[in-house]
Every structure is written in C-alpha cells, then in structure tokens.
C-alpha cells in the first residue's frame, strides 16, 4: 500500500538524489576554476607537490609578475579586448539588419527559409576546415599578424549566429508597431531604428554577450593567424607558455585566471539575459 | 478633405484571392464602414489604402492621386490598429507626438497640439505614463489621439473597439461618431460588429469572400437587403431565414404558409422575416400563418425573444416584455406580409415582387 508516509519518504529520497547530482555537476565545473586560481598563487614547489596542497600554501604574486611584466600578457589582453569588442560591434551592425530583413520582408516561395539556412550552414563545418584557405587569403592581402585579420575571421564566424538570434527576436515583436510607425510618417528604416531596435534591446544585449564570449575565448583561428606579440590574443599567448623544455604552469595559471575572470563576472551580471537567450525559440521557433 | 476610390482592385496572397474586383468610391468627409465576417477581406482592403499591402492589380486613388506605388509615409493617412500598436517604450506624450516628431513640427506647436489633443481625449493627466500603465480604454484613447494629432486626409480604423468591454465600447462608439462629425475627415472603419456598422456609418459596405455584397446607408442595408448573406448578417437577433417553395406568390414550408408575394414562383426559395415583424397570435385564429410550440422564452428587458420550433429549425420573434407564454405551449404566429423578403436559394439574391 502506498501510504502517505511512504510518499513523503520517496519524495525526500528523490530530492536528495537531485541535490547529489547537482553537487557533482557543480564540482566538475568549479574545480578547474579553483585549481587555476590557487595554482596561480602557489610557488612552483607547491604546484607540483604530491599529494596536492589544497589550502595551506604561502601565497605569492611571482607568477603574475612573470606573466604581466616579464611576458607581454598585458598586450595580449589588450589585443583580445580590441578584437572581441570590434568583432561584436561589426557582427551586431550587420547581424541585426540581416536578421530584421529575414524576419520582416516578403520572399518569393521558400526563399526566406533557403537564405536563413544558407547563412546558418556556414557554421556547420568545423572551423579548422577553413584555416588553410583563410591563411592564404590573409597572406595575399598582407594581413597576417594583424588584429584586423582576426576581427574579419571572427565576424565571419559570428555573423550567422548573430543574424539568427536577432531574426528570432524580431519575429517575436508584433509587426503592427512598425506598420504604425510607417503610417505615422516614418520610413521602413525609421521604423527599424526608432521602434524595432529599442524594443529588441534585451535581444541585442544577449547576442552581444554571446558574441563577446565567443571572440574572447576563441583559440584555433587566432593561433594560425597571429604569431607576433603585437597581434596575439590571450588564449594563444597562454598556450605559448608551454615550451619545448618546460611548461610554465604558474604563468599559465596566472594569465588564465585573469583571462577567465572578466567572462565569469560578465556572465554573473547578465545571467538573466543568457537564460532568455538560450531558451528563446523554445516556445516559438 | 479627400475621397478614396478603388478601381478593379484585386489582392492575392499566393493562390488565395483575398479581394476580388473591388470597386468603391468613398466620398469626402464620409464615414464608411467595411462590414463582414473575419476573413472577408475587409482589413486587407483597408491595409491597401494605408500602403501596408500592395494591390495585385487595379488602382487606388486618394482624390485624384493614384497611390498604389506611394510609400505609406507620403499617403497622409492615419490608422488606428485593432491592437492599438502603441510604442511600448515611449510615454503617452511621445506616442501621441510620434507623427509630429517625424514631420519635424517646431517645439512650441508640438507642445500645443499634444496638449490640445490630450485634453480632447481626456489623457492630459497621463502624458508621462507608459502604455503598460494604462487601462484598455485609455490605451484606445492614446491610439486615437495619435491619429488625430495631425489632420490626415483619411482616417483608417481597424476594429478599434473590439478589445474594449461592452460598456466602454458603447461609450467610445458615441465619442468616435462625434469626433468624426467634428473633424470632418473621411473615415474608413473596419468591423465585424453589425451594431457598430449601423450606428456609426454614413454608408456601409457589407463584404463577404472578398466582394462587396451590398453598399448602402445603414437604413437601406437593414430594410432592403439585396442578398441572402446581407439579410442574415445584419440585425440582432438575426433575420429568420426559412427554406421552402414559392408558387404564384404564396410561400410554403413545413407548417408555414405566407401569401402576398404577387405572382412570383421560385422552386427553391428562402423566406426572410425579421423577429420584430413576426407577432404572436391566438392559436385558434383563422388567419395565422403558423401554429408552433414554444422552444424557449428569453426576457431581454425591453422585450421578450420567443423561439418557436418550426420543422427542424427555430424561428425567433420579438414579443412584448409582458409575454407570458410557457415552453412547449402552442401559439399562433402572424407575419407582416409587407415586411417579408424572398430570396432565390440558387443565386442567393433577392427576388422582388
């Protein structure tokens, strides 16, 4: 017999299981961050200690000094920042307009679907496939080892994603608002700028964050396109501390921790938008 | 000051024809209502005037200007949307002022016109609020104010009252009528509510399946319906439409005989008679048209709606508010023979006699 008490016990067991699963997930995601953070403050001897030193070590800023004064990590960080911001701005300018056009205009037959699909299909191949052509391309224009090359390459990869996201946001807006604006005397462009864009602001913010994170974290393209200190991004610079004879774990940890910090803070601030950004389209695709 | 003319206008969406060979002239200062069930093409017709839909073929004129290829902004029309379409991110003041801002009206005049319009629609205390902080009726007023803040050549109203509750709707209806009279601007008004059409319009165009079934004053539409569709659509409760046969001026159906239709003969006919033209009589009277059992009795306050069972259908009549009949009681019915309509069931058109 299923008694009330049995129900209550079963519910308690389920809840405990759920918490256990969450605890494991939390551990898997936060442990590397913890390990990165503590290693960056440890002396080399503590980094390699067996068994590992968990908390009791004398903290040092030696690796930070080595990375940001001894090595040009400040320049890498600046490069990363410029590239991520520029990529996001350029992707957003074109992506919002393309997304709006796909959401609003009439296309004969199934062309709306076709064009949208083509745009998305550029994301379907692994980026590594395009690396050699991109290298030759930028070499031809003498753009290797420039931030511009990285921005162009990142924009090409981010644009489909920005376009699709903005298309979904614009499709959620009622078209009557822009129609009202046009009857009120505005052009299509005016209705887009004065009515559609302000209303799509949450979408633009969410899309911008995704784009920033993607550009900030990207490694492969940057590795191939940049080899000089003046153009290298943080992920490439960090990987450069794995040298032929030794791996500078301290410096890698220091730079890696500082590189991930802005993204973590950013994500915490805009959590709400991220959730909306990831779940939109779930109701209406 | 403007007239609107449709000449052979056709609108197709893919293979579906929404509006068929549409011809209509709306006179200067006229209040014209496009009335019809949903999907009849009335909103599409209006959107073509606004420039939000393109006519597939034919010509649309405002005064003498052909406007088919003119951008909405140059047509100088104002539209009130069913959903109001208020800009959610702008205050009431900025919503009303939007058409003026686009036209770069100087600040003093901008201020003066908004104050004036806001007072007229009684929104002068709410100018700083956002649309989401307003009630349905207030939003409706903002939409209206945005339309009248400039003096357009034509007002377009797409079911502007359909989202209001019944009481507010009646009140706004009167205000709209007064406003149009005062502003003297040509108005095209779309609705599926025949009461709105009857009360507001100078002329009504009844539409069905993309064509105008009948165009006329509300009185003509009500008293002289030319087609079966118009007869059934106008009037509440609806006109009784009873299928049967007409032989030499006498209509006959199950248990019902009505004479007085001259000498016409229609093999498949429909008799139309309004509930107010049917009267209860003593079942024993010699000259009753019908004796039938009462199906239901509904007191509306000012009178009583009585439904009678007639063959497989119901016949409704409007009786005195003191009507005391009971359900299942058999009563006689007299029909005012000079108030009946006969339709040919094949063509769905009226047959005159």
PDB file of N, CA and C in Angstrom, chain B residues 57-142:
ATOM      1  N   UNK B  57      -3.581  43.975 -58.525  1.00  0.00           N
ATOM      2  CA  UNK B  57      -3.890  44.743 -59.728  1.00  0.00           C
ATOM      3  C   UNK B  57      -4.986  45.740 -59.400  1.00  0.00           C
ATOM      4  N   UNK B  58      -5.235  46.658 -60.306  1.00  0.00           N
ATOM      5  CA  UNK B  58      -6.237  47.689 -60.083  1.00  0.00           C
ATOM      6  C   UNK B  58      -5.605  48.960 -59.546  1.00  0.00           C
ATOM      7  N   UNK B  59      -6.432  49.995 -59.358  1.00  0.00           N
ATOM      8  CA  UNK B  59      -5.930  51.300 -58.937  1.00  0.00           C
ATOM      9  C   UNK B  59      -6.640  51.777 -57.678  1.00  0.00           C
ATOM     10  N   UNK B  60      -5.873  52.408 -56.811  1.00  0.00           N
ATOM     11  CA  UNK B  60      -6.460  53.046 -55.631  1.00  0.00           C
ATOM     12  C   UNK B  60      -6.088  54.526 -55.681  1.00  0.00           C
ATOM     13  N   UNK B  61      -7.095  55.369 -55.509  1.00  0.00           N
ATOM     14  CA  UNK B  61      -6.859  56.809 -55.557  1.00  0.00           C
ATOM     15  C   UNK B  61      -7.241  57.457 -54.244  1.00  0.00           C
ATOM     16  N   UNK B  62      -6.463  58.444 -53.834  1.00  0.00           N
ATOM     17  CA  UNK B  62      -6.942  59.383 -52.821  1.00  0.00           C
ATOM     18  C   UNK B  62      -7.070  60.696 -53.577  1.00  0.00           C
ATOM     19  N   UNK B  63      -8.277  61.243 -53.602  1.00  0.00           N
ATOM     20  CA  UNK B  63      -8.604  62.332 -54.518  1.00  0.00           C
ATOM     21  C   UNK B  63      -8.202  61.898 -55.924  1.00  0.00           C
ATOM     22  N   UNK B  64      -7.373  62.693 -56.606  1.00  0.00           N
ATOM     23  CA  UNK B  64      -7.020  62.318 -57.973  1.00  0.00           C
ATOM     24  C   UNK B  64      -5.681  61.599 -58.027  1.00  0.00           C
ATOM     25  N   UNK B  65      -5.013  61.406 -56.867  1.00  0.00           N
ATOM     26  CA  UNK B  65      -3.686  60.800 -56.881  1.00  0.00           C
ATOM     27  C   UNK B  65      -3.785  59.289 -56.819  1.00  0.00           C
ATOM     28  N   UNK B  66      -3.149  58.649 -57.786  1.00  0.00           N
ATOM     29  CA  UNK B  66      -3.067  57.193 -57.727  1.00  0.00           C
ATOM     30  C   UNK B  66      -1.993  56.854 -56.700  1.00  0.00           C
ATOM     31  N   UNK B  67      -2.371  56.082 -55.673  1.00  0.00           N
ATOM     32  CA  UNK B  67      -1.429  55.883 -54.573  1.00  0.00           C
ATOM     33  C   UNK B  67      -0.844  54.476 -54.512  1.00  0.00           C
ATOM     34  N   UNK B  68      -1.132  53.646 -55.497  1.00  0.00           N
ATOM     35  CA  UNK B  68      -0.643  52.260 -55.446  1.00  0.00           C
ATOM     36  C   UNK B  68       0.833  52.154 -55.103  1.00  0.00           C
ATOM     37  N   UNK B  69       1.648  53.029 -55.711  1.00  0.00           N
ATOM     38  CA  UNK B  69       3.092  52.893 -55.548  1.00  0.00           C
ATOM     39  C   UNK B  69       3.670  53.958 -54.623  1.00  0.00           C
ATOM     40  N   UNK B  70       2.803  54.602 -53.845  1.00  0.00           N
ATOM     41  CA  UNK B  70       3.274  55.645 -52.936  1.00  0.00           C
ATOM     42  C   UNK B  70       3.578  55.014 -51.582  1.00  0.00           C
ATOM     43  N   UNK B  71       4.724  55.389 -51.001  1.00  0.00           N
ATOM     44  CA  UNK B  71       5.079  54.869 -49.676  1.00  0.00           C
ATOM     45  C   UNK B  71       4.038  55.320 -48.646  1.00  0.00           C
ATOM     46  N   UNK B  72       3.820  54.494 -47.599  1.00  0.00           N
ATOM     47  CA  UNK B  72       2.831  54.874 -46.578  1.00  0.00           C
ATOM     48  C   UNK B  72       3.040  56.295 -46.056  1.00  0.00           C
ATOM     49  N   UNK B  73       4.305  56.692 -45.868  1.00  0.00           N
ATOM     50  CA  UNK B  73       4.561  57.987 -45.230  1.00  0.00           C
ATOM     51  C   UNK B  73       4.084  59.156 -46.082  1.00  0.00           C
ATOM     52  N   UNK B  74       3.984  58.958 -47.397  1.00  0.00           N
ATOM     53  CA  UNK B  74       3.547  60.060 -48.258  1.00  0.00           C
ATOM     54  C   UNK B  74       2.047  60.028 -48.529  1.00  0.00           C
ATOM     55  N   UNK B  75       1.327  59.048 -47.958  1.00  0.00           N
ATOM     56  CA  UNK B  75      -0.101  58.950 -48.275  1.00  0.00           C
ATOM     57  C   UNK B  75      -0.938  59.865 -47.402  1.00  0.00           C
ATOM     58  N   UNK B  76      -0.361  60.292 -46.287  1.00  0.00           N
ATOM     59  CA  UNK B  76      -1.062  61.178 -45.367  1.00  0.00           C
ATOM     60  C   UNK B  76      -2.373  60.572 -44.871  1.00  0.00           C
ATOM     61  N   UNK B  77      -2.291  59.350 -44.391  1.00  0.00           N
ATOM     62  CA  UNK B  77      -3.439  58.733 -43.743  1.00  0.00           C
ATOM     63  C   UNK B  77      -3.040  58.416 -42.310  1.00  0.00           C
ATOM     64  N   UNK B  78      -4.023  58.291 -41.435  1.00  0.00           N
ATOM     65  CA  UNK B  78      -3.737  57.898 -40.051  1.00  0.00           C
ATOM     66  C   UNK B  78      -4.533  56.642 -39.755  1.00  0.00           C
ATOM     67  N   UNK B  79      -3.927  55.745 -39.005  1.00  0.00           N
ATOM     68  CA  UNK B  79      -4.586  54.464 -38.785  1.00  0.00           C
ATOM     69  C   UNK B  79      -4.629  54.124 -37.300  1.00  0.00           C
ATOM     70  N   UNK B  80      -5.775  53.598 -36.875  1.00  0.00           N
ATOM     71  CA  UNK B  80      -5.904  53.063 -35.522  1.00  0.00           C
ATOM     72  C   UNK B  80      -5.973  51.550 -35.654  1.00  0.00           C
ATOM     73  N   UNK B  81      -5.028  50.866 -35.020  1.00  0.00           N
ATOM     74  CA  UNK B  81      -4.949  49.411 -35.162  1.00  0.00           C
ATOM     75  C   UNK B  81      -5.817  48.721 -34.126  1.00  0.00           C
ATOM     76  N   UNK B  82      -6.222  47.506 -34.465  1.00  0.00           N
ATOM     77  CA  UNK B  82      -7.027  46.711 -33.533  1.00  0.00           C
ATOM     78  C   UNK B  82      -6.286  46.499 -32.219  1.00  0.00           C
ATOM     79  N   UNK B  83      -4.983  46.244 -32.325  1.00  0.00           N
ATOM     80  CA  UNK B  83      -4.171  46.030 -31.120  1.00  0.00           C
ATOM     81  C   UNK B  83      -3.662  47.350 -30.556  1.00  0.00           C
ATOM     82  N   UNK B  84      -4.077  48.464 -31.128  1.00  0.00           N
ATOM     83  CA  UNK B  84      -3.653  49.837 -30.797  1.00  0.00           C
ATOM     84  C   UNK B  84      -2.249  50.143 -31.279  1.00  0.00           C
ATOM     85  N   UNK B  85      -1.358  49.129 -31.248  1.00  0.00           N
ATOM     86  CA  UNK B  85       0.023  49.317 -31.713  1.00  0.00           C
ATOM     87  C   UNK B  85       0.669  50.546 -31.095  1.00  0.00           C
ATOM     88  N   UNK B  86       0.530  50.713 -29.786  1.00  0.00           N
ATOM     89  CA  UNK B  86       1.236  51.805 -29.114  1.00  0.00           C
ATOM     90  C   UNK B  86       2.700  51.408 -28.974  1.00  0.00           C
ATOM     91  N   UNK B  87       3.589  52.392 -29.080  1.00  0.00           N
ATOM     92  CA  UNK B  87       5.011  52.096 -28.931  1.00  0.00           C
ATOM     93  C   UNK B  87       5.291  51.864 -27.451  1.00  0.00           C
ATOM     94  N   UNK B  88       5.611  50.626 -27.060  1.00  0.00           N
ATOM     95  CA  UNK B  88       5.682  50.296 -25.627  1.00  0.00           C
ATOM     96  C   UNK B  88       6.800  51.029 -24.896  1.00  0.00           C
ATOM     97  N   UNK B  89       7.827  51.442 -25.637  1.00  0.00           N
ATOM     98  CA  UNK B  89       8.976  52.053 -24.979  1.00  0.00           C
ATOM     99  C   UNK B  89       8.842  53.569 -24.883  1.00  0.00           C
ATOM    100  N   UNK B  90       7.739  54.119 -25.382  1.00  0.00           N
ATOM    101  CA  UNK B  90       7.566  55.572 -25.354  1.00  0.00           C
ATOM    102  C   UNK B  90       6.409  55.954 -24.435  1.00  0.00           C
ATOM    103  N   UNK B  91       6.515  57.123 -23.821  1.00  0.00           N
ATOM    104  CA  UNK B  91       5.451  57.612 -22.949  1.00  0.00           C
ATOM    105  C   UNK B  91       4.233  57.990 -23.790  1.00  0.00           C
ATOM    106  N   UNK B  92       3.124  58.218 -23.119  1.00  0.00           N
ATOM    107  CA  UNK B  92       1.902  58.623 -23.804  1.00  0.00           C
ATOM    108  C   UNK B  92       2.175  59.844 -24.681  1.00  0.00           C
ATOM    109  N   UNK B  93       2.887  60.814 -24.098  1.00  0.00           N
ATOM    110  CA  UNK B  93       3.180  62.036 -24.837  1.00  0.00           C
ATOM    111  C   UNK B  93       3.982  61.740 -26.110  1.00  0.00           C
ATOM    112  N   UNK B  94       5.016  60.889 -25.973  1.00  0.00           N
ATOM    113  CA  UNK B  94       5.839  60.584 -27.143  1.00  0.00           C
ATOM    114  C   UNK B  94       5.088  59.740 -28.157  1.00  0.00           C
ATOM    115  N   UNK B  95       4.177  58.898 -27.669  1.00  0.00           N
ATOM    116  CA  UNK B  95       3.337  58.130 -28.590  1.00  0.00           C
ATOM    117  C   UNK B  95       2.482  59.057 -29.439  1.00  0.00           C
ATOM    118  N   UNK B  96       1.804  59.986 -28.751  1.00  0.00           N
ATOM    119  CA  UNK B  96       0.924  60.904 -29.486  1.00  0.00           C
ATOM    120  C   UNK B  96       1.740  61.797 -30.403  1.00  0.00           C
ATOM    121  N   UNK B  97       2.938  62.170 -29.922  1.00  0.00           N
ATOM    122  CA  UNK B  97       3.746  63.113 -30.679  1.00  0.00           C
ATOM    123  C   UNK B  97       4.550  62.496 -31.805  1.00  0.00           C
ATOM    124  N   UNK B  98       4.561  61.166 -31.888  1.00  0.00           N
ATOM    125  CA  UNK B  98       5.415  60.489 -32.891  1.00  0.00           C
ATOM    126  C   UNK B  98       5.218  61.018 -34.319  1.00  0.00           C
ATOM    127  N   UNK B  99       3.957  61.117 -34.792  1.00  0.00           N
ATOM    128  CA  UNK B  99       3.772  61.616 -36.156  1.00  0.00           C
ATOM    129  C   UNK B  99       4.278  63.049 -36.322  1.00  0.00           C
ATOM    130  N   UNK B 100       4.216  63.849 -35.254  1.00  0.00           N
ATOM    131  CA  UNK B 100       4.677  65.240 -35.347  1.00  0.00           C
ATOM    132  C   UNK B 100       6.196  65.289 -35.371  1.00  0.00           C
ATOM    133  N   UNK B 101       6.815  64.429 -34.533  1.00  0.00           N
ATOM    134  CA  UNK B 101       8.271  64.418 -34.460  1.00  0.00           C
ATOM    135  C   UNK B 101       8.865  64.029 -35.814  1.00  0.00           C
ATOM    136  N   UNK B 102       8.254  63.034 -36.451  1.00  0.00           N
ATOM    137  CA  UNK B 102       8.738  62.600 -37.758  1.00  0.00           C
ATOM    138  C   UNK B 102       8.647  63.747 -38.760  1.00  0.00           C
ATOM    139  N   UNK B 103       7.606  64.558 -38.615  1.00  0.00           N
ATOM    140  CA  UNK B 103       7.417  65.669 -39.556  1.00  0.00           C
ATOM    141  C   UNK B 103       8.162  66.922 -39.127  1.00  0.00           C
ATOM    142  N   UNK B 104       8.935  66.806 -38.045  1.00  0.00           N
ATOM    143  CA  UNK B 104       9.761  67.920 -37.561  1.00  0.00           C
ATOM    144  C   UNK B 104       8.938  69.178 -37.305  1.00  0.00           C
ATOM    145  N   UNK B 105       7.819  68.978 -36.601  1.00  0.00           N
ATOM    146  CA  UNK B 105       6.991  70.104 -36.198  1.00  0.00           C
ATOM    147  C   UNK B 105       7.750  70.898 -35.133  1.00  0.00           C
ATOM    148  N   UNK B 106       7.802  72.233 -35.225  1.00  0.00           N
ATOM    149  CA  UNK B 106       8.550  73.024 -34.233  1.00  0.00           C
ATOM    150  C   UNK B 106       8.033  72.812 -32.819  1.00  0.00           C
ATOM    151  N   UNK B 107       8.947  72.909 -31.811  1.00  0.00           N
ATOM    152  CA  UNK B 107       8.621  72.523 -30.427  1.00  0.00           C
ATOM    153  C   UNK B 107       7.376  73.183 -29.842  1.00  0.00           C
ATOM    154  N   UNK B 108       7.184  74.503 -30.109  1.00  0.00           N
ATOM    155  CA  UNK B 108       6.030  75.174 -29.477  1.00  0.00           C
ATOM    156  C   UNK B 108       4.737  74.580 -30.011  1.00  0.00           C
ATOM    157  N   UNK B 109       4.702  74.373 -31.323  1.00  0.00           N
ATOM    158  CA  UNK B 109       3.476  73.855 -31.906  1.00  0.00           C
ATOM    159  C   UNK B 109       3.258  72.407 -31.482  1.00  0.00           C
ATOM    160  N   UNK B 110       4.376  71.654 -31.410  1.00  0.00           N
ATOM    161  CA  UNK B 110       4.331  70.261 -30.950  1.00  0.00           C
ATOM    162  C   UNK B 110       3.638  70.191 -29.592  1.00  0.00           C
ATOM    163  N   UNK B 111       4.121  71.023 -28.667  1.00  0.00           N
ATOM    164  CA  UNK B 111       3.591  71.069 -27.312  1.00  0.00           C
ATOM    165  C   UNK B 111       2.089  71.417 -27.348  1.00  0.00           C
ATOM    166  N   UNK B 112       1.775  72.459 -28.115  1.00  0.00           N
ATOM    167  CA  UNK B 112       0.404  72.971 -28.149  1.00  0.00           C
ATOM    168  C   UNK B 112      -0.557  71.900 -28.680  1.00  0.00           C
ATOM    169  N   UNK B 113      -0.136  71.218 -29.757  1.00  0.00           N
ATOM    170  CA  UNK B 113      -1.043  70.246 -30.358  1.00  0.00           C
ATOM    171  C   UNK B 113      -1.238  69.036 -29.469  1.00  0.00           C
ATOM    172  N   UNK B 114      -0.174  68.596 -28.801  1.00  0.00           N
ATOM    173  CA  UNK B 114      -0.312  67.437 -27.913  1.00  0.00           C
ATOM    174  C   UNK B 114      -1.228  67.780 -26.751  1.00  0.00           C
ATOM    175  N   UNK B 115      -1.045  68.965 -26.160  1.00  0.00           N
ATOM    176  CA  UNK B 115      -1.897  69.371 -25.043  1.00  0.00           C
ATOM    177  C   UNK B 115      -3.354  69.406 -25.479  1.00  0.00           C
ATOM    178  N   UNK B 116      -3.569  69.964 -26.653  1.00  0.00           N
ATOM    179  CA  UNK B 116      -4.936  70.103 -27.155  1.00  0.00           C
ATOM    180  C   UNK B 116      -5.593  68.736 -27.377  1.00  0.00           C
ATOM    181  N   UNK B 117      -4.866  67.849 -28.051  1.00  0.00           N
ATOM    182  CA  UNK B 117      -5.417  66.526 -28.347  1.00  0.00           C
ATOM    183  C   UNK B 117      -5.606  65.718 -27.076  1.00  0.00           C
ATOM    184  N   UNK B 118      -4.622  65.826 -26.153  1.00  0.00           N
ATOM    185  CA  UNK B 118      -4.712  65.058 -24.918  1.00  0.00           C
ATOM    186  C   UNK B 118      -5.931  65.502 -24.122  1.00  0.00           C
ATOM    187  N   UNK B 119      -6.221  66.790 -24.136  1.00  0.00           N
ATOM    188  CA  UNK B 119      -7.384  67.261 -23.407  1.00  0.00           C
ATOM    189  C   UNK B 119      -8.658  66.720 -24.054  1.00  0.00           C
ATOM    190  N   UNK B 120      -8.667  66.705 -25.360  1.00  0.00           N
ATOM    191  CA  UNK B 120      -9.849  66.237 -26.065  1.00  0.00           C
ATOM    192  C   UNK B 120     -10.172  64.785 -25.753  1.00  0.00           C
ATOM    193  N   UNK B 121      -9.145  63.934 -25.621  1.00  0.00           N
ATOM    194  CA  UNK B 121      -9.419  62.528 -25.305  1.00  0.00           C
ATOM    195  C   UNK B 121      -9.226  62.238 -23.815  1.00  0.00           C
ATOM    196  N   UNK B 122      -9.148  63.297 -23.012  1.00  0.00           N
ATOM    197  CA  UNK B 122      -9.059  63.188 -21.553  1.00  0.00           C
ATOM    198  C   UNK B 122      -7.857  62.368 -21.093  1.00  0.00           C
ATOM    199  N   UNK B 123      -6.705  62.674 -21.653  1.00  0.00           N
ATOM    200  CA  UNK B 123      -5.474  61.995 -21.229  1.00  0.00           C
ATOM    201  C   UNK B 123      -4.480  62.995 -20.676  1.00  0.00           C
ATOM    202  N   UNK B 124      -4.892  64.245 -20.472  1.00  0.00           N
ATOM    203  CA  UNK B 124      -3.934  65.296 -20.152  1.00  0.00           C
ATOM    204  C   UNK B 124      -3.197  65.065 -18.838  1.00  0.00           C
ATOM    205  N   UNK B 125      -3.728  64.200 -17.951  1.00  0.00           N
ATOM    206  CA  UNK B 125      -3.025  63.946 -16.693  1.00  0.00           C
ATOM    207  C   UNK B 125      -2.094  62.738 -16.793  1.00  0.00           C
ATOM    208  N   UNK B 126      -2.084  62.079 -17.937  1.00  0.00           N
ATOM    209  CA  UNK B 126      -1.323  60.825 -18.017  1.00  0.00           C
ATOM    210  C   UNK B 126      -0.204  60.885 -19.048  1.00  0.00           C
ATOM    211  N   UNK B 127       0.190  62.074 -19.450  1.00  0.00           N
ATOM    212  CA  UNK B 127       1.133  62.193 -20.560  1.00  0.00           C
ATOM    213  C   UNK B 127       2.477  61.534 -20.289  1.00  0.00           C
ATOM    214  N   UNK B 128       2.851  61.431 -19.009  1.00  0.00           N
ATOM    215  CA  UNK B 128       4.186  60.897 -18.703  1.00  0.00           C
ATOM    216  C   UNK B 128       4.181  59.377 -18.544  1.00  0.00           C
ATOM    217  N   UNK B 129       3.007  58.771 -18.567  1.00  0.00           N
ATOM    218  CA  UNK B 129       2.950  57.326 -18.315  1.00  0.00           C
ATOM    219  C   UNK B 129       3.353  56.515 -19.542  1.00  0.00           C
ATOM    220  N   UNK B 130       3.692  55.244 -19.272  1.00  0.00           N
ATOM    221  CA  UNK B 130       3.974  54.314 -20.360  1.00  0.00           C
ATOM    222  C   UNK B 130       2.687  53.562 -20.687  1.00  0.00           C
ATOM    223  N   UNK B 131       2.556  53.082 -21.918  1.00  0.00           N
ATOM    224  CA  UNK B 131       1.324  52.371 -22.302  1.00  0.00           C
ATOM    225  C   UNK B 131       0.946  51.248 -21.344  1.00  0.00           C
ATOM    226  N   UNK B 132       1.956  50.536 -20.795  1.00  0.00           N
ATOM    227  CA  UNK B 132       1.616  49.392 -19.937  1.00  0.00           C
ATOM    228  C   UNK B 132       0.981  49.827 -18.623  1.00  0.00           C
ATOM    229  N   UNK B 133       1.082  51.125 -18.305  1.00  0.00           N
ATOM    230  CA  UNK B 133       0.471  51.616 -17.070  1.00  0.00           C
ATOM    231  C   UNK B 133      -0.949  52.143 -17.287  1.00  0.00           C
ATOM    232  N   UNK B 134      -1.491  51.899 -18.473  1.00  0.00           N
ATOM    233  CA  UNK B 134      -2.828  52.414 -18.788  1.00  0.00           C
ATOM    234  C   UNK B 134      -3.834  51.273 -18.876  1.00  0.00           C
ATOM    235  N   UNK B 135      -5.118  51.618 -18.676  1.00  0.00           N
ATOM    236  CA  UNK B 135      -6.172  50.627 -18.859  1.00  0.00           C
ATOM    237  C   UNK B 135      -6.478  50.494 -20.353  1.00  0.00           C
ATOM    238  N   UNK B 136      -7.260  49.482 -20.696  1.00  0.00           N
ATOM    239  CA  UNK B 136      -7.602  49.240 -22.101  1.00  0.00           C
ATOM    240  C   UNK B 136      -8.232  50.452 -22.755  1.00  0.00           C
ATOM    241  N   UNK B 137      -9.166  51.077 -22.052  1.00  0.00           N
ATOM    242  CA  UNK B 137      -9.854  52.235 -22.615  1.00  0.00           C
ATOM    243  C   UNK B 137      -8.907  53.407 -22.832  1.00  0.00           C
ATOM    244  N   UNK B 138      -7.965  53.581 -21.892  1.00  0.00           N
ATOM    245  CA  UNK B 138      -7.014  54.685 -22.029  1.00  0.00           C
ATOM    246  C   UNK B 138      -6.054  54.448 -23.195  1.00  0.00           C
ATOM    247  N   UNK B 139      -5.648  53.192 -23.353  1.00  0.00           N
ATOM    248  CA  UNK B 139      -4.770  52.874 -24.490  1.00  0.00           C
ATOM    249  C   UNK B 139      -5.467  53.191 -25.800  1.00  0.00           C
ATOM    250  N   UNK B 140      -6.739  52.826 -25.837  1.00  0.00           N
ATOM    251  CA  UNK B 140      -7.530  53.094 -27.026  1.00  0.00           C
ATOM    252  C   UNK B 140      -7.528  54.591 -27.336  1.00  0.00           C
ATOM    253  N   UNK B 141      -7.622  55.405 -26.272  1.00  0.00           N
ATOM    254  CA  UNK B 141      -7.629  56.854 -26.468  1.00  0.00           C
ATOM    255  C   UNK B 141      -6.289  57.361 -26.967  1.00  0.00           C
ATOM    256  N   UNK B 142      -5.196  56.734 -26.487  1.00  0.00           N
ATOM    257  CA  UNK B 142      -3.878  57.148 -26.969  1.00  0.00           C
ATOM    258  C   UNK B 142      -3.773  56.867 -28.472  1.00  0.00           C
TER     259      UNK B 142
END
